[in-house]
mmCIF file with all atom_site columns, C-alpha atoms in Angstrom:
data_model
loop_
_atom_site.group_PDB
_atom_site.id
_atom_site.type_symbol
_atom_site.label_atom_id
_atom_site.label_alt_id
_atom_site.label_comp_id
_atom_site.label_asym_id
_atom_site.label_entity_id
_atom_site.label_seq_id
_atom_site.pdbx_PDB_ins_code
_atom_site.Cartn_x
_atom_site.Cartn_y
_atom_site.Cartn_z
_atom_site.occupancy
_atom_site.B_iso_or_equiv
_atom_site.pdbx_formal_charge
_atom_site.auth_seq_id
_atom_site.auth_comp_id
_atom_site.auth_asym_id
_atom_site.auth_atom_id
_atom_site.pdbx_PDB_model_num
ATOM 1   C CA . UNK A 1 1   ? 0.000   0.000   0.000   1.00 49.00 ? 47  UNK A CA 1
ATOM 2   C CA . UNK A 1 2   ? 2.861   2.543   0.186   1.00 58.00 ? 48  UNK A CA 1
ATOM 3   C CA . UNK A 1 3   ? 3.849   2.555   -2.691  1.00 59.00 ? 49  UNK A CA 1
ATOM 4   C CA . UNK A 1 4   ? 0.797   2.544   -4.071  1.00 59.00 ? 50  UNK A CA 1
ATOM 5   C CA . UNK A 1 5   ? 0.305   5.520   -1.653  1.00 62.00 ? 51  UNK A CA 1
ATOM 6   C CA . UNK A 1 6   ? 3.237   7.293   -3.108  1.00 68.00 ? 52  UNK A CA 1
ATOM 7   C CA . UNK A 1 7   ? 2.344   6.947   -6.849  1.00 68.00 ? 53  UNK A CA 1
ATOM 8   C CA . UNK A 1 8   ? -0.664  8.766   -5.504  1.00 65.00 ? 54  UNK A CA 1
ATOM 9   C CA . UNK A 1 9   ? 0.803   11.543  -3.992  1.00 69.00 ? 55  UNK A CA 1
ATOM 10  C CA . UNK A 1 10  ? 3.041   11.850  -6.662  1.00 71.00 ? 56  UNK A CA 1
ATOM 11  C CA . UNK A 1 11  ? 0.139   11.813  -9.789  1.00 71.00 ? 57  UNK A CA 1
ATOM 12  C CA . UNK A 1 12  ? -0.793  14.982  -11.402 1.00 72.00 ? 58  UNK A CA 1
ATOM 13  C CA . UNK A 1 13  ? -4.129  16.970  -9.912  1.00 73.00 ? 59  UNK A CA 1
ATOM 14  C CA . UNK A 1 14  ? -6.807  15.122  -11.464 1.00 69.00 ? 60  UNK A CA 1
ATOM 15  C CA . UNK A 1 15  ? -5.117  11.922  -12.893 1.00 66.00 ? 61  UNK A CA 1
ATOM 16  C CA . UNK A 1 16  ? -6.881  8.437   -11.711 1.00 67.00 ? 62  UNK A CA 1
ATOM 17  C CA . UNK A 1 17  ? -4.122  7.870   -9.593  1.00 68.00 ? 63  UNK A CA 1
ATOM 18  C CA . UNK A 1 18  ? -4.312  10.764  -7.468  1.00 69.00 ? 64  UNK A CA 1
ATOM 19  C CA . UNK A 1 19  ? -7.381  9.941   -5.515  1.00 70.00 ? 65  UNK A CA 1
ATOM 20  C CA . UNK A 1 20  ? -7.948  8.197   -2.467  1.00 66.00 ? 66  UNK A CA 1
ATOM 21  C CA . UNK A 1 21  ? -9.096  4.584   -2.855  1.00 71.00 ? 67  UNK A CA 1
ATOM 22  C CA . UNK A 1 22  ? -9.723  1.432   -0.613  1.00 70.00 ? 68  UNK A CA 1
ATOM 23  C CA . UNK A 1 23  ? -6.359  0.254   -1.617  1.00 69.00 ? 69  UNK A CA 1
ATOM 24  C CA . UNK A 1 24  ? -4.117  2.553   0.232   1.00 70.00 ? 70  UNK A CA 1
ATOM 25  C CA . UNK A 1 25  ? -6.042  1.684   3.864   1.00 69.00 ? 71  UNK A CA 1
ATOM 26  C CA . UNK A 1 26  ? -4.073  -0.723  5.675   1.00 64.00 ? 72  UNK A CA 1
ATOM 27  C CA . UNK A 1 27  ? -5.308  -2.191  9.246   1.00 59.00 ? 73  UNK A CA 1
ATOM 28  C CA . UNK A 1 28  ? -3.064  -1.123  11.754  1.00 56.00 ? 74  UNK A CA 1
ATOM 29  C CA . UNK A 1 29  ? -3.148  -4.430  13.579  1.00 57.00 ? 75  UNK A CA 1
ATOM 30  C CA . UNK A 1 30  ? -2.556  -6.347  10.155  1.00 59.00 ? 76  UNK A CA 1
ATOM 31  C CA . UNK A 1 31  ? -0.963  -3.610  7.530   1.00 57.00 ? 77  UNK A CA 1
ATOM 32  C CA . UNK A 1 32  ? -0.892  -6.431  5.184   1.00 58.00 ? 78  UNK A CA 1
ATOM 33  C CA . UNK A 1 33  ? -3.887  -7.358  4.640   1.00 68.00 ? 79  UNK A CA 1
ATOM 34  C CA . UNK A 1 34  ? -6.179  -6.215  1.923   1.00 80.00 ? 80  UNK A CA 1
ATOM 35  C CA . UNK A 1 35  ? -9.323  -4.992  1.842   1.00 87.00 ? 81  UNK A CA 1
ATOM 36  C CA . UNK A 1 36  ? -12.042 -7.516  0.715   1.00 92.00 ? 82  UNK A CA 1
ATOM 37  C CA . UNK A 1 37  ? -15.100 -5.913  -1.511  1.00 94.00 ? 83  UNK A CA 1
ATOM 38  C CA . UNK A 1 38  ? -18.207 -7.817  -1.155  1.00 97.00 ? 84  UNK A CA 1
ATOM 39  C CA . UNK A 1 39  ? -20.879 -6.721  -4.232  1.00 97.00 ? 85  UNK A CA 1
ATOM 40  C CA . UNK A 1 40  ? -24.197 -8.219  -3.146  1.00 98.00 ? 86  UNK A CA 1
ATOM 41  C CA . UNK A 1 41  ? -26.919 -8.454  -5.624  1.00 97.00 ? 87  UNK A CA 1
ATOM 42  C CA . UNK A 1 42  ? -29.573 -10.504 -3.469  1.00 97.00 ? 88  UNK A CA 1
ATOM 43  C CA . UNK A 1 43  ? -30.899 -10.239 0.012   1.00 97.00 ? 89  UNK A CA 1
ATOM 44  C CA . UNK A 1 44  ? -29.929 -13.993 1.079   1.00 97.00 ? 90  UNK A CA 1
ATOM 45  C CA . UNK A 1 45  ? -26.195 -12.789 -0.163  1.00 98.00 ? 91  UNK A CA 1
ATOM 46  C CA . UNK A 1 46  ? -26.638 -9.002  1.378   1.00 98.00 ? 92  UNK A CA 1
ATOM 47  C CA . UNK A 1 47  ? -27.329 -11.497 4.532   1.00 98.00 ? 93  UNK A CA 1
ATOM 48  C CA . UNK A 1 48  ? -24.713 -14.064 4.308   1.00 98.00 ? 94  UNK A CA 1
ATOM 49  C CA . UNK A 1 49  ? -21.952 -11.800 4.011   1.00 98.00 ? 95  UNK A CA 1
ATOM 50  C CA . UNK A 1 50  ? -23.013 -9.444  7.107   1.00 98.00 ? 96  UNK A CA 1
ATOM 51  C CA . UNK A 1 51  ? -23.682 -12.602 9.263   1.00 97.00 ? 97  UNK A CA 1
ATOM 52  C CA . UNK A 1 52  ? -20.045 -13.875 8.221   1.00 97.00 ? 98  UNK A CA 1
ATOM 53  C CA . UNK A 1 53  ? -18.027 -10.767 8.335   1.00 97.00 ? 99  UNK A CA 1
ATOM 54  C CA . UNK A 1 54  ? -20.331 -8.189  9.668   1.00 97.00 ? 100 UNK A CA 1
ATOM 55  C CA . UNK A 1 55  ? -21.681 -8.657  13.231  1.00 96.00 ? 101 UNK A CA 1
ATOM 56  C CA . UNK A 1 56  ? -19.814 -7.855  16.680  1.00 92.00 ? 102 UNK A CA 1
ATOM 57  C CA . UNK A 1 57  ? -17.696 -5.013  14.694  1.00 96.00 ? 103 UNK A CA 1
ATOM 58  C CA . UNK A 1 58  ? -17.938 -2.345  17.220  1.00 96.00 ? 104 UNK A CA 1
ATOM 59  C CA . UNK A 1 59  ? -17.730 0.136   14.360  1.00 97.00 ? 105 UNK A CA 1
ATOM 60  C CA . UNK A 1 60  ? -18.782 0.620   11.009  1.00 98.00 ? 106 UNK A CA 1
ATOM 61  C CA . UNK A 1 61  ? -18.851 3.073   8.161   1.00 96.00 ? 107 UNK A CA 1
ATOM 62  C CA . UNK A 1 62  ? -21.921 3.593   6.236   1.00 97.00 ? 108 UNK A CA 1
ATOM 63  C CA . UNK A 1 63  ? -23.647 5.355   3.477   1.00 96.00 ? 109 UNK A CA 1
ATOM 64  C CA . UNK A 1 64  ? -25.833 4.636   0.899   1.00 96.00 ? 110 UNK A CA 1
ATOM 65  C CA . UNK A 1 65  ? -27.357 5.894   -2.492  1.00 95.00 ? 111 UNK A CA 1
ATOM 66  C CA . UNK A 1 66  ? -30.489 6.398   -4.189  1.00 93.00 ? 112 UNK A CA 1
ATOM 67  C CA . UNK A 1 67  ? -31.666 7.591   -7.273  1.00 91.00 ? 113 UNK A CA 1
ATOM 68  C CA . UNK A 1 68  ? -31.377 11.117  -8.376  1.00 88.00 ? 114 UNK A CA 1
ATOM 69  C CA . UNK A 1 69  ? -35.572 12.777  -8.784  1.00 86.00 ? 115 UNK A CA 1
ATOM 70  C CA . UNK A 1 70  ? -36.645 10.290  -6.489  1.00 87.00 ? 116 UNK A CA 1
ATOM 71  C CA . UNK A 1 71  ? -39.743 11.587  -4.104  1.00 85.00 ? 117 UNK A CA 1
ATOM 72  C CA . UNK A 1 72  ? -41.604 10.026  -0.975  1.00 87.00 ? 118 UNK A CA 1
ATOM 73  C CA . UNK A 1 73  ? -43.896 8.579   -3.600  1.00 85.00 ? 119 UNK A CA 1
ATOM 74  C CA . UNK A 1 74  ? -41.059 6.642   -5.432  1.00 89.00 ? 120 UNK A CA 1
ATOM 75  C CA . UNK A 1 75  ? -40.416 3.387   -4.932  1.00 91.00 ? 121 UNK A CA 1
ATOM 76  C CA . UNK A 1 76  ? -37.871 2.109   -1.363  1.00 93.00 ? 122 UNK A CA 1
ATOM 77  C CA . UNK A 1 77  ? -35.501 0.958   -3.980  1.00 93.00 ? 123 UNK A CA 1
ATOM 78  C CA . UNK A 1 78  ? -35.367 3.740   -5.543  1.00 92.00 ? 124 UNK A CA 1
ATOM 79  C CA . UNK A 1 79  ? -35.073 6.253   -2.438  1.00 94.00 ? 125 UNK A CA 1
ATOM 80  C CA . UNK A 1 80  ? -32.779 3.315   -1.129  1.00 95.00 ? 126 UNK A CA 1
ATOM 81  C CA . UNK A 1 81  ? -30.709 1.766   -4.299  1.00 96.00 ? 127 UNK A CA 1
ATOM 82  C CA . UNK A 1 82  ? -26.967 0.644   -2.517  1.00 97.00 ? 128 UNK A CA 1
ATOM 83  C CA . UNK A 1 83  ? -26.126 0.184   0.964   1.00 98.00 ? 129 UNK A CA 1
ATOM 84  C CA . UNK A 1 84  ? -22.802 0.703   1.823   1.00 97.00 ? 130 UNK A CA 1
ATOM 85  C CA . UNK A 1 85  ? -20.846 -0.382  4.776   1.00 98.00 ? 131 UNK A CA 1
ATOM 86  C CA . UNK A 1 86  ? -17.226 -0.978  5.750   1.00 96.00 ? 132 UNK A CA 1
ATOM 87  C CA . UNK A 1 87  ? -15.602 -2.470  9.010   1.00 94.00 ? 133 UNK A CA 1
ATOM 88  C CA . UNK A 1 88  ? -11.611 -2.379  9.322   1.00 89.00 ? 134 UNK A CA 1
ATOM 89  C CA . UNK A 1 89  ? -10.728 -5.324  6.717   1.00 90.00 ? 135 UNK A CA 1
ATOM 90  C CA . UNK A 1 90  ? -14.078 -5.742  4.272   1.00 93.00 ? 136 UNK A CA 1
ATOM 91  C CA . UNK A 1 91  ? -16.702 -3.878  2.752   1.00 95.00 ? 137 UNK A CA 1
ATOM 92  C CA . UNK A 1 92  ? -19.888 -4.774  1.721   1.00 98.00 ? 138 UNK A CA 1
ATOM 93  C CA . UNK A 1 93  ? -22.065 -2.832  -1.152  1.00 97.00 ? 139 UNK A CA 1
ATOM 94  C CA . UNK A 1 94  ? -25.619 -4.449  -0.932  1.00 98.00 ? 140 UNK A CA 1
ATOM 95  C CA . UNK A 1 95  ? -27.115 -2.945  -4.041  1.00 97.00 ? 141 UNK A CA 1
ATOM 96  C CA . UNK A 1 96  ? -30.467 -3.236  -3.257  1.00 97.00 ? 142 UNK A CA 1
ATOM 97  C CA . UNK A 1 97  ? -32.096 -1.704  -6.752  1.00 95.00 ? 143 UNK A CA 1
ATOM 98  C CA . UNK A 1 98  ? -31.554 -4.929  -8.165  1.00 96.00 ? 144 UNK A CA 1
ATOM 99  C CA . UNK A 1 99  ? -33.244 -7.171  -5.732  1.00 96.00 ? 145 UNK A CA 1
ATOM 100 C CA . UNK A 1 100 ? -36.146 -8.869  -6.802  1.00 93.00 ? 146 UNK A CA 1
ATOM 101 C CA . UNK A 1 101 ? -39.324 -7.496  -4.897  1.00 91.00 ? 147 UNK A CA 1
ATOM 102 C CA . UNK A 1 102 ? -40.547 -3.814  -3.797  1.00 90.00 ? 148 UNK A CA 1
ATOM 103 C CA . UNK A 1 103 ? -41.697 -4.411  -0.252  1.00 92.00 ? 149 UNK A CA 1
ATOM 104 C CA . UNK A 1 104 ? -39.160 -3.662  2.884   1.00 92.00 ? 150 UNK A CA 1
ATOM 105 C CA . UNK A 1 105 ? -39.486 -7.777  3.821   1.00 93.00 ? 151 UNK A CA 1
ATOM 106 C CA . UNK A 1 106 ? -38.018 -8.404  0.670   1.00 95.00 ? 152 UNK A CA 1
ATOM 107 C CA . UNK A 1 107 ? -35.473 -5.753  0.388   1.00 97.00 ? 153 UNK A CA 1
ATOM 108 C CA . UNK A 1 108 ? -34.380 -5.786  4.051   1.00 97.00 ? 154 UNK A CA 1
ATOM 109 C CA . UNK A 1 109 ? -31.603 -8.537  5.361   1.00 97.00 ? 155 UNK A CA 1
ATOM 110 C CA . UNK A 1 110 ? -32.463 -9.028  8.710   1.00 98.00 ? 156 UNK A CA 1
ATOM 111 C CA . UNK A 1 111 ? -28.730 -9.202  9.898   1.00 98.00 ? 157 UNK A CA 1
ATOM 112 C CA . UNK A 1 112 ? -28.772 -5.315  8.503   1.00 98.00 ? 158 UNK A CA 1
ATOM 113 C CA . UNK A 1 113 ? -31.853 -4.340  10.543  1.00 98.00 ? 159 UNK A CA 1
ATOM 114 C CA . UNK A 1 114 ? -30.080 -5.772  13.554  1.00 98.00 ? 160 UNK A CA 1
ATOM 115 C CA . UNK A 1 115 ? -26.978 -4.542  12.962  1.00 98.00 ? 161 UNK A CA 1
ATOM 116 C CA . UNK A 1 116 ? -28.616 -0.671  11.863  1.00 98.00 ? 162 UNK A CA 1
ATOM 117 C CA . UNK A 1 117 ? -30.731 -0.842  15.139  1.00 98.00 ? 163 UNK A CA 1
ATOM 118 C CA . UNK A 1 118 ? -27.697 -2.087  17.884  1.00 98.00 ? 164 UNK A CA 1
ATOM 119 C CA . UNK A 1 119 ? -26.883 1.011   19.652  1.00 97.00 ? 165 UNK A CA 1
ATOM 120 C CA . UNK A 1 120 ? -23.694 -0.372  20.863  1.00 97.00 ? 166 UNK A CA 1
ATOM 121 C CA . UNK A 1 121 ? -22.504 -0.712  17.322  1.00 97.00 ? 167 UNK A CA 1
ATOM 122 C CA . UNK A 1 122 ? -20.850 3.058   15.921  1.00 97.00 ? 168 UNK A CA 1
ATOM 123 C CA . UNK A 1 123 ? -22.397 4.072   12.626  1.00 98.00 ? 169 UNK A CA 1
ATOM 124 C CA . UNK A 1 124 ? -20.133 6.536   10.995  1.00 97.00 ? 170 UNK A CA 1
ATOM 125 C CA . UNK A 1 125 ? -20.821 8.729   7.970   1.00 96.00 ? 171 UNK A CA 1
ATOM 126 C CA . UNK A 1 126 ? -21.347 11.907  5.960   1.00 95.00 ? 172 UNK A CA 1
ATOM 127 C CA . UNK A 1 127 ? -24.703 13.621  6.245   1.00 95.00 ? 173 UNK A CA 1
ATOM 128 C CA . UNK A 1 128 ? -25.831 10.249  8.214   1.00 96.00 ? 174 UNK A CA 1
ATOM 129 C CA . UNK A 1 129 ? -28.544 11.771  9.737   1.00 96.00 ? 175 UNK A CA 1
ATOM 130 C CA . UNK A 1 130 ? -30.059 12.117  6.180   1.00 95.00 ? 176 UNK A CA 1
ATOM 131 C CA . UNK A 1 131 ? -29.533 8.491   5.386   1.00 96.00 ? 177 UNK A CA 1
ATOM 132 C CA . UNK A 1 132 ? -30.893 7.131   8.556   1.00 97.00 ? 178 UNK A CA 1
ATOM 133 C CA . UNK A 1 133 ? -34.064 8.934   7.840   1.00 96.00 ? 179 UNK A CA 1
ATOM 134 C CA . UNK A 1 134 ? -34.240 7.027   4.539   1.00 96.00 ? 180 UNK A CA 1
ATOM 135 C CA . UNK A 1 135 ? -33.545 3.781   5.881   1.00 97.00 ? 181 UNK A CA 1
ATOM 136 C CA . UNK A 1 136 ? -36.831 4.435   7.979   1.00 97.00 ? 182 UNK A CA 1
ATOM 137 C CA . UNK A 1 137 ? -38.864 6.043   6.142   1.00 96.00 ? 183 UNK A CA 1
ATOM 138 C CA . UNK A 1 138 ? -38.755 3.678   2.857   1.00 96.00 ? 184 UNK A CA 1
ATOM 139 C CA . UNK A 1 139 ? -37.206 0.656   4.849   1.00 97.00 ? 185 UNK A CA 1
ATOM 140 C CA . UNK A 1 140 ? -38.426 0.643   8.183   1.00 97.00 ? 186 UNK A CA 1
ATOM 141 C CA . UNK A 1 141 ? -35.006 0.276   9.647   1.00 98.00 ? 187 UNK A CA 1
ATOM 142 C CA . UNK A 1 142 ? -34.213 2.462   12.898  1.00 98.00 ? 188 UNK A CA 1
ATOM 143 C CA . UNK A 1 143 ? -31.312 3.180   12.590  1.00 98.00 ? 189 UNK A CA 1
ATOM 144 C CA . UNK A 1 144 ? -28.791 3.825   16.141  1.00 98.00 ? 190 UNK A CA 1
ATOM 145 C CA . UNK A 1 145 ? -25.883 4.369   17.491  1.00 97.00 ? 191 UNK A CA 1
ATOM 146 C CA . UNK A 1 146 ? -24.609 7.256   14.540  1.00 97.00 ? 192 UNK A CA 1
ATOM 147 C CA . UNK A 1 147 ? -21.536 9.397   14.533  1.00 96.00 ? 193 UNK A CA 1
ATOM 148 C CA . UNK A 1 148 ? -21.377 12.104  12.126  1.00 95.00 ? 194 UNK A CA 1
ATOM 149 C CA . UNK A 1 149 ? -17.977 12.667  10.901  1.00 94.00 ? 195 UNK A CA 1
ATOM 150 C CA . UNK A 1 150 ? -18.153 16.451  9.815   1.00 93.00 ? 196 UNK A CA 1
ATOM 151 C CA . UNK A 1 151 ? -18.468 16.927  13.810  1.00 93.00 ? 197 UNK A CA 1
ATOM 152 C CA . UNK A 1 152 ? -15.606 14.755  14.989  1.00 92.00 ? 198 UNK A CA 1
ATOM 153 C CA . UNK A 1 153 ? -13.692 16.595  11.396  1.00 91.00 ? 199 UNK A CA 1
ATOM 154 C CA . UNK A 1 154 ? -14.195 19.541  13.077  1.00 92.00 ? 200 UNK A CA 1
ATOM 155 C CA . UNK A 1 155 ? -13.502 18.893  16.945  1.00 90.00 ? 201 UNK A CA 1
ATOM 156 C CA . UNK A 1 156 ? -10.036 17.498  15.992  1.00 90.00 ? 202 UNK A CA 1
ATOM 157 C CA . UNK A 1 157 ? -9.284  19.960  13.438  1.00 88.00 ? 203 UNK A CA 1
ATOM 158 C CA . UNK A 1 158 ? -9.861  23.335  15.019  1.00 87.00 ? 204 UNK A CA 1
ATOM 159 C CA . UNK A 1 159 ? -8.896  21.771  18.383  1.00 89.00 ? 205 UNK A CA 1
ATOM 160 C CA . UNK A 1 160 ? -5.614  20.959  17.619  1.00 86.00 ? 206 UNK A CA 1
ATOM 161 C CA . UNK A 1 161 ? -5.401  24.852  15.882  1.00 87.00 ? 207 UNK A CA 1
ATOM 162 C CA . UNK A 1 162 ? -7.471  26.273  18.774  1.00 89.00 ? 208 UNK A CA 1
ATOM 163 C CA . UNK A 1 163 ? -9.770  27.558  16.519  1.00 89.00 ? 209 UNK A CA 1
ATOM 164 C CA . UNK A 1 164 ? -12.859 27.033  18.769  1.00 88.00 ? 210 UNK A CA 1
ATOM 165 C CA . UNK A 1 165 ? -15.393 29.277  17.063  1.00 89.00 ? 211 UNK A CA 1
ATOM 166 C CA . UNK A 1 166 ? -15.175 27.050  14.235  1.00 87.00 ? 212 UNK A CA 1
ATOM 167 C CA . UNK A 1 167 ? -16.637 23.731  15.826  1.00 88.00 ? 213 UNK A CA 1
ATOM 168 C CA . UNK A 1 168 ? -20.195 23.888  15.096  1.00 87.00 ? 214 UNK A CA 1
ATOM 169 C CA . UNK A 1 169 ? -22.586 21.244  13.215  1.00 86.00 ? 215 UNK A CA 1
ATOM 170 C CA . UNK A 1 170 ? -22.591 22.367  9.611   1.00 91.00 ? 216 UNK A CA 1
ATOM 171 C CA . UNK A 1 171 ? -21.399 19.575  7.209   1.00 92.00 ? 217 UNK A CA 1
ATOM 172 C CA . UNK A 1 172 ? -17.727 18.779  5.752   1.00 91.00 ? 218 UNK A CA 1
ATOM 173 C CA . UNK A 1 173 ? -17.445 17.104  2.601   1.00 90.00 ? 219 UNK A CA 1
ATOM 174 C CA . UNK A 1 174 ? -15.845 13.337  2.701   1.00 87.00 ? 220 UNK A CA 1
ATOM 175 C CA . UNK A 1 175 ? -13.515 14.638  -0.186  1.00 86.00 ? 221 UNK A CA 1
ATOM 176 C CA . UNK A 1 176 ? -12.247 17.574  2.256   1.00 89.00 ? 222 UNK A CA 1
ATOM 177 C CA . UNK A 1 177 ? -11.948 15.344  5.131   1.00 88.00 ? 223 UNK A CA 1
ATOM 178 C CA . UNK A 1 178 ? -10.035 12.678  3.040   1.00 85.00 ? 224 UNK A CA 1
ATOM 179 C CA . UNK A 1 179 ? -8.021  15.243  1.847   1.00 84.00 ? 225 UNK A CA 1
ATOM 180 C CA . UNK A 1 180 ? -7.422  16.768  5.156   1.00 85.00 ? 226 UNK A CA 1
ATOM 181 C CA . UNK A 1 181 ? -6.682  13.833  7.090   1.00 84.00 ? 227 UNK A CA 1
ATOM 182 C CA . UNK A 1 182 ? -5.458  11.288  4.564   1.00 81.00 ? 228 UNK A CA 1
ATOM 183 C CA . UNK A 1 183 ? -3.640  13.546  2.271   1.00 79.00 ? 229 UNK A CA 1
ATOM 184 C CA . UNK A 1 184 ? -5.234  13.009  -1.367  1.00 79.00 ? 230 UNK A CA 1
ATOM 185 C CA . UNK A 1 185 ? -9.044  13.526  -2.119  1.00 79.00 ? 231 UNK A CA 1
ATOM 186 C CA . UNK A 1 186 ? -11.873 10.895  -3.257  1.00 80.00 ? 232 UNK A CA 1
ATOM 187 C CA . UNK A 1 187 ? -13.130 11.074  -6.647  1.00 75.00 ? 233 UNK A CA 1
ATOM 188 C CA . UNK A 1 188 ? -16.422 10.434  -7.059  1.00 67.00 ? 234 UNK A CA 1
ATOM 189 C CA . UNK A 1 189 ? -16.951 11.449  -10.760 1.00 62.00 ? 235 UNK A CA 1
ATOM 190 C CA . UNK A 1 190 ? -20.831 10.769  -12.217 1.00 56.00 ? 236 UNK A CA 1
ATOM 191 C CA . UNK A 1 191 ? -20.797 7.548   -9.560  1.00 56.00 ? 237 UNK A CA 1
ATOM 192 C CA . UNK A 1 192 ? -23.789 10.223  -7.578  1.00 55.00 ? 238 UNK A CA 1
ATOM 193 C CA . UNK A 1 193 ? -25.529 10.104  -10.667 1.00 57.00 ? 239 UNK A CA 1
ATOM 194 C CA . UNK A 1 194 ? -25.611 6.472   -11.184 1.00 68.00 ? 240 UNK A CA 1
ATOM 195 C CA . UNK A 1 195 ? -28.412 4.441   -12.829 1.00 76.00 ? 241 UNK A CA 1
ATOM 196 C CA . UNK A 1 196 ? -28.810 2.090   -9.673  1.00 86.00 ? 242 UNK A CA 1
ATOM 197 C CA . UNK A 1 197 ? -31.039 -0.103  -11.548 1.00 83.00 ? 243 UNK A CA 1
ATOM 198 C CA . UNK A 1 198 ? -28.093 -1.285  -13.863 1.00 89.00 ? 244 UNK A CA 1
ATOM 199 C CA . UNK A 1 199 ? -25.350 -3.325  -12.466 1.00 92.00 ? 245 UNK A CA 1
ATOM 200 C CA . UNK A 1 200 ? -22.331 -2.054  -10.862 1.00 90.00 ? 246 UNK A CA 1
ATOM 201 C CA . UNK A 1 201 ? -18.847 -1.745  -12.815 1.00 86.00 ? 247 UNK A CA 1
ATOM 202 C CA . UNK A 1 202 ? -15.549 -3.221  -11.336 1.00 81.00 ? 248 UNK A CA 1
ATOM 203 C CA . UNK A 1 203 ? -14.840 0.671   -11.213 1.00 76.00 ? 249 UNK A CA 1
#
């Protein structure tokens, strides 16, 4: 991963290389190891995985994705298209869009309900609060136990510079915090404005 990490740093502004990606994260208990993507296209996969590599993590990264113009009235797999979650060694994207079925029993594992709804369990994320109300409102998951990073960004930041007037709530890009705390920035390209009812590519 360090050299990998160097290439990186050493890319021109806005050449593939010079992002952030999965591959550059290395556990600090085991630097070797790689990080495992799981792509799940059903729920009895989505719930396989999560049982196997998911549960008693005491903290998790999450986010998901939905589809751009989609309303209250729209379909849950359209307000709720990928689910995204990482733990220190794996990653799981449970791209829900393609599941067969529309109702929540059919789109919901029930190892993620249990995991979403464990309070002792850390949910960490950008603008989580926003995706939490999703996951309840179109998937009847209640989601606890969230952290949202812009706060912590921000309480270690301007701590460290003693520039206390700036801790507040408002939101901080995961591109600026990557950037600020990793050293390169995440490129996210037109993945926002996916069509989540089409496969994902190895990209």
């Amino acid at each position: 991963a360090d050299a990998i990490a160097e290439k990186a740093k050493a890319a021109a502004e806005g050449h593939p290389d010079s992002y952030w990606t999965h591959k550059l994260y290395t556990h600090s208990t085991t630097p070797t190891t790689k990080i495992k993507v799981h792509y799940c296209k059903s729920l009895h996969t989505t719930e396989s995985v999560l049982q196997k590599h998911f549960l008693n993590k005491p903290v998790l990264g999450f986010d998901i994705e939905w589809k751009i113009g989609s309303t209250a009235y729209s379909s849950p797999k359209k307000n709720v298209s990928l689910i995204q979650i990482a733990c220190a060694d794996r990653i799981i994207l449970s791209h829900i869009g393609l599941f067969p079925g529309e109702s929540p029993e059919r789109l919901v594992a029930p190892t993620l309900k249990a995991i979403m709804e464990d309070a002792s369990v850390l949910k960490c994320g950008v603008a989580i609060k926003a995706d939490c109300t999703r996951l309840r409102k179109f998937l009847g998951i209640e989601t606890r136990g969230i952290l949202e990073l812009s706060h912590l960004h921000r309480l270690v930041t301007y701590s460290a510079s003693e520039d206390y007037h700036l801790i507040n709530k408002r939101l901080v890009s995961l591109t600026e915090q990557a950037e600020t705390h990793l050293g390169l920035p995440i490129f996210k390209g037109e993945v926002r404005g996916s069509d989540w009812s089409e496969t994902l590519s190895m990209e």
